PDB file of C-alpha atoms in Angstrom:
ATOM      1  CA  MET A   1     115.679  72.512 109.825  1.00  0.00           C
ATOM      2  CA  LYS A   2     114.609  74.022 113.140  1.00  0.00           C
ATOM      3  CA  TYR A   3     116.879  76.599 114.717  1.00  0.00           C
ATOM      4  CA  THR A   4     116.391  76.763 118.488  1.00  0.00           C
ATOM      5  CA  PHE A   5     118.196  78.274 121.463  1.00  0.00           C
ATOM      6  CA  SER A   6     117.237  80.062 124.645  1.00  0.00           C
ATOM      7  CA  PHE A   7     115.840  83.325 123.377  1.00  0.00           C
ATOM      8  CA  LEU A   8     115.162  84.399 126.945  1.00  0.00           C
ATOM      9  CA  PHE A   9     118.795  83.774 127.886  1.00  0.00           C
ATOM     10  CA  PHE A  10     120.297  86.140 125.402  1.00  0.00           C
ATOM     11  CA  LEU A  11     117.653  88.804 125.976  1.00  0.00           C
ATOM     12  CA  LEU A  12     118.483  88.815 129.675  1.00  0.00           C
ATOM     13  CA  ALA A  13     122.195  88.928 128.930  1.00  0.00           C
ATOM     14  CA  LEU A  14     121.899  91.716 126.422  1.00  0.00           C
ATOM     15  CA  ASN A  15     119.610  93.824 128.540  1.00  0.00           C
ATOM     16  CA  SER A  16     122.388  93.962 131.151  1.00  0.00           C
ATOM     17  CA  CYS A  17     124.918  95.325 128.642  1.00  0.00           C
ATOM     18  CA  LYS A  18     125.546  98.989 127.967  1.00  0.00           C
ATOM     19  CA  ILE A  19     126.040  99.916 124.320  1.00  0.00           C
ATOM     20  CA  ASN A  20     128.531 102.626 123.409  1.00  0.00           C
ATOM     21  CA  GLU A  21     127.223 106.085 122.576  1.00  0.00           C
ATOM     22  CA  LYS A  22     127.284 106.990 118.905  1.00  0.00           C
ATOM     23  CA  ILE A  23     130.066 109.391 117.855  1.00  0.00           C
ATOM     24  CA  SER A  24     129.320 112.188 115.389  1.00  0.00           C
ATOM     25  CA  SER A  25     132.156 113.300 113.107  1.00  0.00           C
ATOM     26  CA  PRO A  26     132.833 114.299 109.477  1.00  0.00           C
ATOM     27  CA  ASN A  27     133.120 110.555 108.791  1.00  0.00           C
ATOM     28  CA  THR A  28     129.568 109.766 109.922  1.00  0.00           C
ATOM     29  CA  LYS A  29     127.520 112.114 107.738  1.00  0.00           C
ATOM     30  CA  ILE A  30     126.114 109.530 105.335  1.00  0.00           C
ATOM     31  CA  GLU A  31     125.175 107.207 108.173  1.00  0.00           C
ATOM     32  CA  GLU A  32     123.496 110.086 109.997  1.00  0.00           C
ATOM     33  CA  LYS A  33     121.475 111.074 106.938  1.00  0.00           C
ATOM     34  CA  TYR A  34     119.994 107.610 106.500  1.00  0.00           C
ATOM     35  CA  THR A  35     119.534 107.058 110.229  1.00  0.00           C
ATOM     36  CA  ALA A  36     116.996 109.892 110.138  1.00  0.00           C
ATOM     37  CA  PHE A  37     113.530 109.073 108.824  1.00  0.00           C
ATOM     38  CA  GLY A  38     113.016 109.700 105.122  1.00  0.00           C
ATOM     39  CA  ASN A  39     110.577 112.058 103.412  1.00  0.00           C
ATOM     40  CA  PHE A  40     107.694 109.661 102.808  1.00  0.00           C
ATOM     41  CA  LYS A  41     104.735 109.296 105.115  1.00  0.00           C
ATOM     42  CA  VAL A  42     104.097 105.607 105.740  1.00  0.00           C
ATOM     43  CA  ASN A  43     100.963 103.490 105.537  1.00  0.00           C
ATOM     44  CA  GLN A  44     100.517  99.854 106.455  1.00  0.00           C
ATOM     45  CA  THR A  45      98.202  97.059 105.465  1.00  0.00           C
ATOM     46  CA  VAL A  46      97.744  93.297 105.744  1.00  0.00           C
ATOM     47  CA  ILE A  47      97.568  91.012 102.719  1.00  0.00           C
ATOM     48  CA  LYS A  48      96.014  87.537 102.898  1.00  0.00           C
ATOM     49  CA  ASP A  49      97.077  84.830 100.468  1.00  0.00           C
ATOM     50  CA  SER A  50      94.998  81.937  99.132  1.00  0.00           C
ATOM     51  CA  LYS A  51      95.871  79.875 102.233  1.00  0.00           C
ATOM     52  CA  ASN A  52      94.769  82.698 104.554  1.00  0.00           C
ATOM     53  CA  ASN A  53      98.355  83.448 105.603  1.00  0.00           C
ATOM     54  CA  SER A  54      98.883  87.063 106.671  1.00  0.00           C
ATOM     55  CA  TYR A  55     101.574  89.423 105.383  1.00  0.00           C
ATOM     56  CA  LYS A  56     102.232  92.806 107.002  1.00  0.00           C
ATOM     57  CA  VAL A  57     103.210  95.497 104.534  1.00  0.00           C
ATOM     58  CA  TYR A  58     104.601  98.985 105.164  1.00  0.00           C
ATOM     59  CA  TYR A  59     104.711 101.303 102.170  1.00  0.00           C
ATOM     60  CA  PRO A  60     105.075 104.966 101.162  1.00  0.00           C
ATOM     61  CA  SER A  61     101.711 106.701 101.333  1.00  0.00           C
ATOM     62  CA  GLN A  62     102.332 108.226  97.909  1.00  0.00           C
ATOM     63  CA  MET A  63     103.523 105.763  95.281  1.00  0.00           C
ATOM     64  CA  SER A  64     103.616 107.741  92.061  1.00  0.00           C
ATOM     65  CA  GLY A  65     105.739 105.119  90.334  1.00  0.00           C
ATOM     66  CA  LYS A  66     107.046 101.681  91.183  1.00  0.00           C
ATOM     67  CA  SER A  67     108.748 101.133  94.530  1.00  0.00           C
ATOM     68  CA  PRO A  68     111.478  98.570  95.309  1.00  0.00           C
ATOM     69  CA  VAL A  69     110.820  95.833  97.853  1.00  0.00           C
ATOM     70  CA  ILE A  70     112.501  94.624 101.026  1.00  0.00           C
ATOM     71  CA  THR A  71     111.354  91.209 102.227  1.00  0.00           C
ATOM     72  CA  TRP A  72     112.144  90.493 105.869  1.00  0.00           C
ATOM     73  CA  GLY A  73     113.296  87.466 107.874  1.00  0.00           C
ATOM     74  CA  ASN A  74     112.159  87.317 111.514  1.00  0.00           C
ATOM     75  CA  GLY A  75     114.511  86.314 114.300  1.00  0.00           C
ATOM     76  CA  THR A  76     113.642  83.250 116.360  1.00  0.00           C
ATOM     77  CA  GLY A  77     110.136  83.494 117.807  1.00  0.00           C
ATOM     78  CA  GLN A  78     109.576  87.006 116.450  1.00  0.00           C
ATOM     79  CA  THR A  79     106.766  88.549 114.376  1.00  0.00           C
ATOM     80  CA  PRO A  80     106.360  91.793 112.422  1.00  0.00           C
ATOM     81  CA  ASP A  81     105.404  93.513 115.675  1.00  0.00           C
ATOM     82  CA  THR A  82     109.053  93.297 116.767  1.00  0.00           C
ATOM     83  CA  TYR A  83     110.240  95.394 113.839  1.00  0.00           C
ATOM     84  CA  VAL A  84     107.603  98.123 113.525  1.00  0.00           C
ATOM     85  CA  ARG A  85     110.114 100.955 113.795  1.00  0.00           C
ATOM     86  CA  THR A  86     112.506  99.296 111.354  1.00  0.00           C
ATOM     87  CA  PHE A  87     109.763  98.815 108.768  1.00  0.00           C
ATOM     88  CA  ASN A  88     108.424 102.357 109.176  1.00  0.00           C
ATOM     89  CA  HIS A  89     111.944 103.690 108.735  1.00  0.00           C
ATOM     90  CA  LEU A  90     112.662 101.758 105.552  1.00  0.00           C
ATOM     91  CA  ALA A  91     109.270 102.621 104.048  1.00  0.00           C
ATOM     92  CA  SER A  92     109.911 106.315 104.794  1.00  0.00           C
ATOM     93  CA  TRP A  93     112.846 106.044 102.383  1.00  0.00           C
ATOM     94  CA  GLY A  94     110.658 104.732  99.564  1.00  0.00           C
ATOM     95  CA  PHE A  95     110.601 100.949 100.015  1.00  0.00           C
ATOM     96  CA  ILE A  96     107.692  98.560 100.199  1.00  0.00           C
ATOM     97  CA  VAL A  97     108.568  96.350 103.167  1.00  0.00           C
ATOM     98  CA  ILE A  98     106.865  92.984 103.672  1.00  0.00           C
ATOM     99  CA  ASP A  99     107.007  90.456 106.501  1.00  0.00           C
ATOM    100  CA  ASN A 100     104.928  87.489 107.616  1.00  0.00           C
ATOM    101  CA  TYR A 101     104.224  85.778 110.919  1.00  0.00           C
ATOM    102  CA  GLU A 102     106.548  82.789 110.516  1.00  0.00           C
ATOM    103  CA  LYS A 103     108.671  82.440 113.669  1.00  0.00           C
ATOM    104  CA  SER A 104     111.114  79.860 112.294  1.00  0.00           C
ATOM    105  CA  THR A 105     112.586  81.379 109.140  1.00  0.00           C
ATOM    106  CA  ILE A 106     115.919  79.635 108.694  1.00  0.00           C
ATOM    107  CA  ASP A 107     115.062  77.720 105.510  1.00  0.00           C
ATOM    108  CA  GLY A 108     114.111  80.947 103.733  1.00  0.00           C
ATOM    109  CA  SER A 109     110.836  79.673 102.284  1.00  0.00           C
ATOM    110  CA  SER A 110     108.577  82.139 104.101  1.00  0.00           C
ATOM    111  CA  ILE A 111     110.871  85.057 103.267  1.00  0.00           C
ATOM    112  CA  LEU A 112     110.827  84.236  99.569  1.00  0.00           C
ATOM    113  CA  GLU A 113     107.061  83.693  99.687  1.00  0.00           C
ATOM    114  CA  SER A 114     106.617  87.239 100.999  1.00  0.00           C
ATOM    115  CA  ALA A 115     108.431  88.522  97.914  1.00  0.00           C
ATOM    116  CA  ARG A 116     106.301  86.310  95.677  1.00  0.00           C
ATOM    117  CA  VAL A 117     103.164  87.760  97.256  1.00  0.00           C
ATOM    118  CA  LEU A 118     104.126  91.276  96.188  1.00  0.00           C
ATOM    119  CA  VAL A 119     105.062  90.089  92.706  1.00  0.00           C
ATOM    120  CA  ARG A 120     101.542  88.650  92.405  1.00  0.00           C
ATOM    121  CA  GLU A 121      99.963  91.789  93.859  1.00  0.00           C
ATOM    122  CA  ASN A 122     101.742  93.844  91.211  1.00  0.00           C
ATOM    123  CA  SER A 123      99.794  91.934  88.539  1.00  0.00           C
ATOM    124  CA  ASN A 124      96.422  92.018  90.318  1.00  0.00           C
ATOM    125  CA  PRO A 125      94.203  94.887  89.085  1.00  0.00           C
ATOM    126  CA  ARG A 126      92.218  94.726  92.336  1.00  0.00           C
ATOM    127  CA  SER A 127      95.306  95.185  94.509  1.00  0.00           C
ATOM    128  CA  LEU A 128      96.482  98.359  96.198  1.00  0.00           C
ATOM    129  CA  PHE A 129      99.910  97.469  94.782  1.00  0.00           C
ATOM    130  CA  TYR A 130      98.833  96.941  91.179  1.00  0.00           C
ATOM    131  CA  GLN A 131     101.667  98.171  88.937  1.00  0.00           C
ATOM    132  CA  LYS A 132     103.289  99.804  92.002  1.00  0.00           C
ATOM    133  CA  VAL A 133     105.940  97.157  92.767  1.00  0.00           C
ATOM    134  CA  ASP A 134     109.384  97.287  91.200  1.00  0.00           C
ATOM    135  CA  ILE A 135     109.718  93.530  90.818  1.00  0.00           C
ATOM    136  CA  GLU A 136     113.209  93.904  89.313  1.00  0.00           C
ATOM    137  CA  HIS A 137     114.536  95.441  92.533  1.00  0.00           C
ATOM    138  CA  ILE A 138     113.824  93.192  95.504  1.00  0.00           C
ATOM    139  CA  GLY A 139     116.147  93.069  98.513  1.00  0.00           C
ATOM    140  CA  ALA A 140     116.113  90.778 101.546  1.00  0.00           C
ATOM    141  CA  SER A 141     117.197  91.449 105.116  1.00  0.00           C
ATOM    142  CA  GLY A 142     116.652  89.748 108.440  1.00  0.00           C
ATOM    143  CA  HIS A 143     118.013  89.365 111.939  1.00  0.00           C
ATOM    144  CA  SER A 144     119.676  86.343 113.573  1.00  0.00           C
ATOM    145  CA  GLN A 145     117.816  83.245 112.364  1.00  0.00           C
ATOM    146  CA  GLY A 146     116.208  85.514 109.778  1.00  0.00           C
ATOM    147  CA  ALA A 147     119.686  86.528 108.577  1.00  0.00           C
ATOM    148  CA  GLY A 148     120.344  82.910 107.712  1.00  0.00           C
ATOM    149  CA  GLY A 149     116.899  82.733 106.172  1.00  0.00           C
ATOM    150  CA  VAL A 150     117.441  85.581 103.728  1.00  0.00           C
ATOM    151  CA  VAL A 151     120.595  83.936 102.385  1.00  0.00           C
ATOM    152  CA  ASN A 152     118.792  80.607 102.049  1.00  0.00           C
ATOM    153  CA  ALA A 153     115.834  82.311 100.335  1.00  0.00           C
ATOM    154  CA  TYR A 154     118.243  83.471  97.649  1.00  0.00           C
ATOM    155  CA  LYS A 155     120.404  80.336  97.389  1.00  0.00           C
ATOM    156  CA  ASN A 156     118.073  77.371  97.876  1.00  0.00           C
ATOM    157  CA  PHE A 157     115.100  78.006  95.582  1.00  0.00           C
ATOM    158  CA  SER A 158     114.813  78.092  91.810  1.00  0.00           C
ATOM    159  CA  ASP A 159     113.157  81.527  91.873  1.00  0.00           C
ATOM    160  CA  GLY A 160     115.314  82.904  94.691  1.00  0.00           C
ATOM    161  CA  LYS A 161     117.200  84.991  92.150  1.00  0.00           C
ATOM    162  CA  ILE A 162     114.354  87.513  92.217  1.00  0.00           C
ATOM    163  CA  ILE A 163     116.274  88.747  95.282  1.00  0.00           C
ATOM    164  CA  LYS A 164     118.865  91.235  94.056  1.00  0.00           C
ATOM    165  CA  THR A 165     120.682  92.142  97.276  1.00  0.00           C
ATOM    166  CA  ILE A 166     120.981  90.708 100.801  1.00  0.00           C
ATOM    167  CA  VAL A 167     121.747  92.207 104.221  1.00  0.00           C
ATOM    168  CA  PRO A 168     122.125  89.578 106.990  1.00  0.00           C
ATOM    169  CA  LEU A 169     122.048  91.151 110.466  1.00  0.00           C
ATOM    170  CA  ALA A 170     123.884  89.064 113.092  1.00  0.00           C
ATOM    171  CA  PHE A 171     124.073  85.902 111.009  1.00  0.00           C
ATOM    172  CA  PRO A 172     124.186  82.979 113.483  1.00  0.00           C
ATOM    173  CA  SER A 173     127.626  81.419 113.866  1.00  0.00           C
ATOM    174  CA  ILE A 174     126.234  77.938 114.497  1.00  0.00           C
ATOM    175  CA  LEU A 175     125.550  77.717 110.752  1.00  0.00           C
ATOM    176  CA  LYS A 176     128.207  77.137 108.117  1.00  0.00           C
ATOM    177  CA  PRO A 177     129.791  80.330 106.711  1.00  0.00           C
ATOM    178  CA  THR A 178     127.493  81.458 103.963  1.00  0.00           C
ATOM    179  CA  GLY A 179     129.306  83.519 101.345  1.00  0.00           C
ATOM    180  CA  THR A 180     129.723  80.745  98.779  1.00  0.00           C
ATOM    181  CA  ASN A 181     127.532  80.933  95.685  1.00  0.00           C
ATOM    182  CA  VAL A 182     126.200  84.383  96.558  1.00  0.00           C
ATOM    183  CA  MET A 183     126.130  86.281  93.266  1.00  0.00           C
ATOM    184  CA  VAL A 184     124.236  89.395  94.357  1.00  0.00           C
ATOM    185  CA  PRO A 185     125.564  92.310  96.479  1.00  0.00           C
ATOM    186  CA  ILE A 186     125.677  91.353 100.160  1.00  0.00           C
ATOM    187  CA  PHE A 187     126.436  93.308 103.341  1.00  0.00           C
ATOM    188  CA  PHE A 188     127.149  91.371 106.557  1.00  0.00           C
ATOM    189  CA  ILE A 189     126.337  93.416 109.683  1.00  0.00           C
ATOM    190  CA  SER A 190     127.103  92.275 113.222  1.00  0.00           C
ATOM    191  CA  GLY A 191     127.651  93.616 116.717  1.00  0.00           C
ATOM    192  CA  GLU A 192     131.289  94.006 117.747  1.00  0.00           C
ATOM    193  CA  LYS A 193     130.666  92.235 121.073  1.00  0.00           C
ATOM    194  CA  ASP A 194     128.362  89.494 119.769  1.00  0.00           C
ATOM    195  CA  ASN A 195     130.935  86.737 120.169  1.00  0.00           C
ATOM    196  CA  LEU A 196     128.419  84.168 121.341  1.00  0.00           C
ATOM    197  CA  PHE A 197     125.907  84.260 118.482  1.00  0.00           C
ATOM    198  CA  SER A 198     127.494  86.039 115.494  1.00  0.00           C
ATOM    199  CA  SER A 199     131.247  86.318 115.904  1.00  0.00           C
ATOM    200  CA  LEU A 200     133.492  88.728 114.034  1.00  0.00           C
ATOM    201  CA  SER A 201     135.595  85.894 112.623  1.00  0.00           C
ATOM    202  CA  TYR A 202     132.506  84.105 111.344  1.00  0.00           C
ATOM    203  CA  ASN A 203     131.181  87.169 109.539  1.00  0.00           C
ATOM    204  CA  LYS A 204     134.624  87.883 108.063  1.00  0.00           C
ATOM    205  CA  GLN A 205     134.901  84.288 106.819  1.00  0.00           C
ATOM    206  CA  SER A 206     131.480  84.522 105.192  1.00  0.00           C
ATOM    207  CA  PHE A 207     132.514  87.802 103.539  1.00  0.00           C
ATOM    208  CA  GLU A 208     135.743  86.277 102.240  1.00  0.00           C
ATOM    209  CA  GLN A 209     133.813  83.399 100.676  1.00  0.00           C
ATOM    210  CA  VAL A 210     131.778  85.738  98.467  1.00  0.00           C
ATOM    211  CA  PRO A 211     133.137  85.145  94.958  1.00  0.00           C
ATOM    212  CA  SER A 212     134.498  87.834  92.667  1.00  0.00           C
ATOM    213  CA  PRO A 213     133.068  89.977  91.117  1.00  0.00           C
ATOM    214  CA  THR A 214     130.144  90.061  93.569  1.00  0.00           C
ATOM    215  CA  PRO A 215     130.067  93.336  95.564  1.00  0.00           C
ATOM    216  CA  ALA A 216     130.334  92.647  99.297  1.00  0.00           C
ATOM    217  CA  ALA A 217     130.857  94.446 102.585  1.00  0.00           C
ATOM    218  CA  VAL A 218     131.199  93.447 106.219  1.00  0.00           C
ATOM    219  CA  GLY A 219     131.184  95.586 109.336  1.00  0.00           C
ATOM    220  CA  ALA A 220     130.560  95.456 113.084  1.00  0.00           C
ATOM    221  CA  ARG A 221     128.849  98.169 115.117  1.00  0.00           C
ATOM    222  CA  ARG A 222     131.167  99.108 117.968  1.00  0.00           C
ATOM    223  CA  GLY A 223     129.905  98.208 121.413  1.00  0.00           C
ATOM    224  CA  ALA A 224     126.871  96.331 120.093  1.00  0.00           C
ATOM    225  CA  PHE A 225     125.759  92.843 120.997  1.00  0.00           C
ATOM    226  CA  HIS A 226     123.253  90.576 119.253  1.00  0.00           C
ATOM    227  CA  GLU A 227     120.129  92.713 119.446  1.00  0.00           C
ATOM    228  CA  LEU A 228     121.109  95.231 116.777  1.00  0.00           C
ATOM    229  CA  LEU A 229     117.533  96.375 116.275  1.00  0.00           C
ATOM    230  CA  THR A 230     116.641  96.841 119.947  1.00  0.00           C
ATOM    231  CA  ASN A 231     118.615 100.104 119.826  1.00  0.00           C
ATOM    232  CA  GLU A 232     117.230 101.190 116.499  1.00  0.00           C
ATOM    233  CA  ASP A 233     119.741 103.805 115.433  1.00  0.00           C
ATOM    234  CA  LEU A 234     122.744 101.489 115.717  1.00  0.00           C
ATOM    235  CA  VAL A 235     122.611  99.924 112.254  1.00  0.00           C
ATOM    236  CA  ILE A 236     119.509 101.285 110.524  1.00  0.00           C
ATOM    237  CA  GLY A 237     121.463 104.057 108.772  1.00  0.00           C
ATOM    238  CA  TYR A 238     123.780 101.782 106.828  1.00  0.00           C
ATOM    239  CA  LEU A 239     121.068  99.158 106.270  1.00  0.00           C
ATOM    240  CA  THR A 240     118.972 101.890 104.642  1.00  0.00           C
ATOM    241  CA  ALA A 241     121.918 103.322 102.702  1.00  0.00           C
ATOM    242  CA  TRP A 242     122.894  99.900 101.324  1.00  0.00           C
ATOM    243  CA  MET A 243     119.351  99.212 100.139  1.00  0.00           C
ATOM    244  CA  ARG A 244     119.030 102.696  98.646  1.00  0.00           C
ATOM    245  CA  TYR A 245     122.307 102.216  96.775  1.00  0.00           C
ATOM    246  CA  GLN A 246     121.650  98.706  95.520  1.00  0.00           C
ATOM    247  CA  LEU A 247     117.920  98.987  94.737  1.00  0.00           C
ATOM    248  CA  MET A 248     117.566 102.679  93.810  1.00  0.00           C
ATOM    249  CA  GLY A 249     121.017 103.685  92.572  1.00  0.00           C
ATOM    250  CA  ASP A 250     121.320 106.382  95.255  1.00  0.00           C
ATOM    251  CA  GLN A 251     124.803 107.793  94.679  1.00  0.00           C
ATOM    252  CA  GLN A 252     125.074 109.607  97.999  1.00  0.00           C
ATOM    253  CA  ALA A 253     124.282 106.353  99.803  1.00  0.00           C
ATOM    254  CA  ALA A 254     126.910 104.637  97.641  1.00  0.00           C
ATOM    255  CA  GLY A 255     129.593 106.789  99.257  1.00  0.00           C
ATOM    256  CA  ALA A 256     129.259 104.773 102.435  1.00  0.00           C
ATOM    257  CA  PHE A 257     130.547 101.675 100.635  1.00  0.00           C
ATOM    258  CA  ARG A 258     132.293 102.624  97.399  1.00  0.00           C
ATOM    259  CA  GLY A 259     135.762 103.925  96.662  1.00  0.00           C
ATOM    260  CA  SER A 260     139.193 103.551  98.244  1.00  0.00           C
ATOM    261  CA  THR A 261     138.031 105.002 101.589  1.00  0.00           C
ATOM    262  CA  PRO A 262     134.269 104.516 101.901  1.00  0.00           C
ATOM    263  CA  GLU A 263     132.662 106.147 104.913  1.00  0.00           C
ATOM    264  CA  LEU A 264     131.980 102.765 106.517  1.00  0.00           C
ATOM    265  CA  SER A 265     135.738 102.108 106.693  1.00  0.00           C
ATOM    266  CA  VAL A 266     136.545 105.346 108.540  1.00  0.00           C
ATOM    267  CA  ASN A 267     133.408 105.716 110.647  1.00  0.00           C
ATOM    268  CA  PRO A 268     134.449 105.662 114.343  1.00  0.00           C
ATOM    269  CA  ASN A 269     131.225 103.835 115.238  1.00  0.00           C
ATOM    270  CA  TRP A 270     132.185 100.769 113.168  1.00  0.00           C
ATOM    271  CA  SER A 271     135.015  98.241 113.248  1.00  0.00           C
ATOM    272  CA  ASN A 272     136.224  95.136 111.413  1.00  0.00           C
ATOM    273  CA  VAL A 273     135.198  96.655 108.094  1.00  0.00           C
ATOM    274  CA  SER A 274     136.079  95.257 104.693  1.00  0.00           C
ATOM    275  CA  THR A 275     134.646  95.878 101.244  1.00  0.00           C
ATOM    276  CA  LYS A 276     135.346  94.374  97.838  1.00  0.00           C
ATOM    277  CA  ASN A 277     134.190  94.607  94.249  1.00  0.00           C
ATOM    278  CA  ILE A 278     132.129  97.752  94.959  1.00  0.00           C
ATOM    279  CA  ARG A 279     132.628 100.208  92.111  1.00  0.00           C
TER     280      ARG A 279
END
């Protein structure tokens, strides 16, 4: 299925909107930690598959053991060049991040194929990533159309269950709510003012559909519109923390989401927050 709309229209609209300044308080400390770059220096490379398709990979320059993976879903018409800062940031926290050049990602096939590429590289003695990929800890995230794509990559393919956690950013409201049959931890992120493309009610409905006992969270960045990654520090902290918690067992990151009053729920920069089944 092709997912099309006027990309130029919403860019023009969003560029005219002022986003609220971020507030610092005792209830933002975890977010602030993971908004900063991590300790790893980052390298990048391009992998070609047997069909000569290209995959851009960002990875920690020192991989002493196996690193977890984040496979990415591009927004409509976008390429890895759009997300350079995002990928550098995530890799600085210890992830291998992979994306491809598919500009229509809604069916999820290209996103899942990126993950498959790294699984194959892990078994290839000639690869830079030989025995360096933690194939048991693969997460998926993407923006807008790519947000729908990462859910479909997990749900619609027989091997989609290699994806162990999902973070849809500004999941498009023109699609059906997507929480049904999601059996891995999922965190829905949207912009508080993105009523046109990824409404609060839509994200909440998708969250409510996630079956028990699957861990799930939903939250909206105050003052933000659709382009959550244009202003990089808006959501990157909690995206990083969620992935660190789910794929690495980072207990400090877990504090943003776990417990009776997780930081996400009291952070003044976020609204419309709910969590469930996170222990």
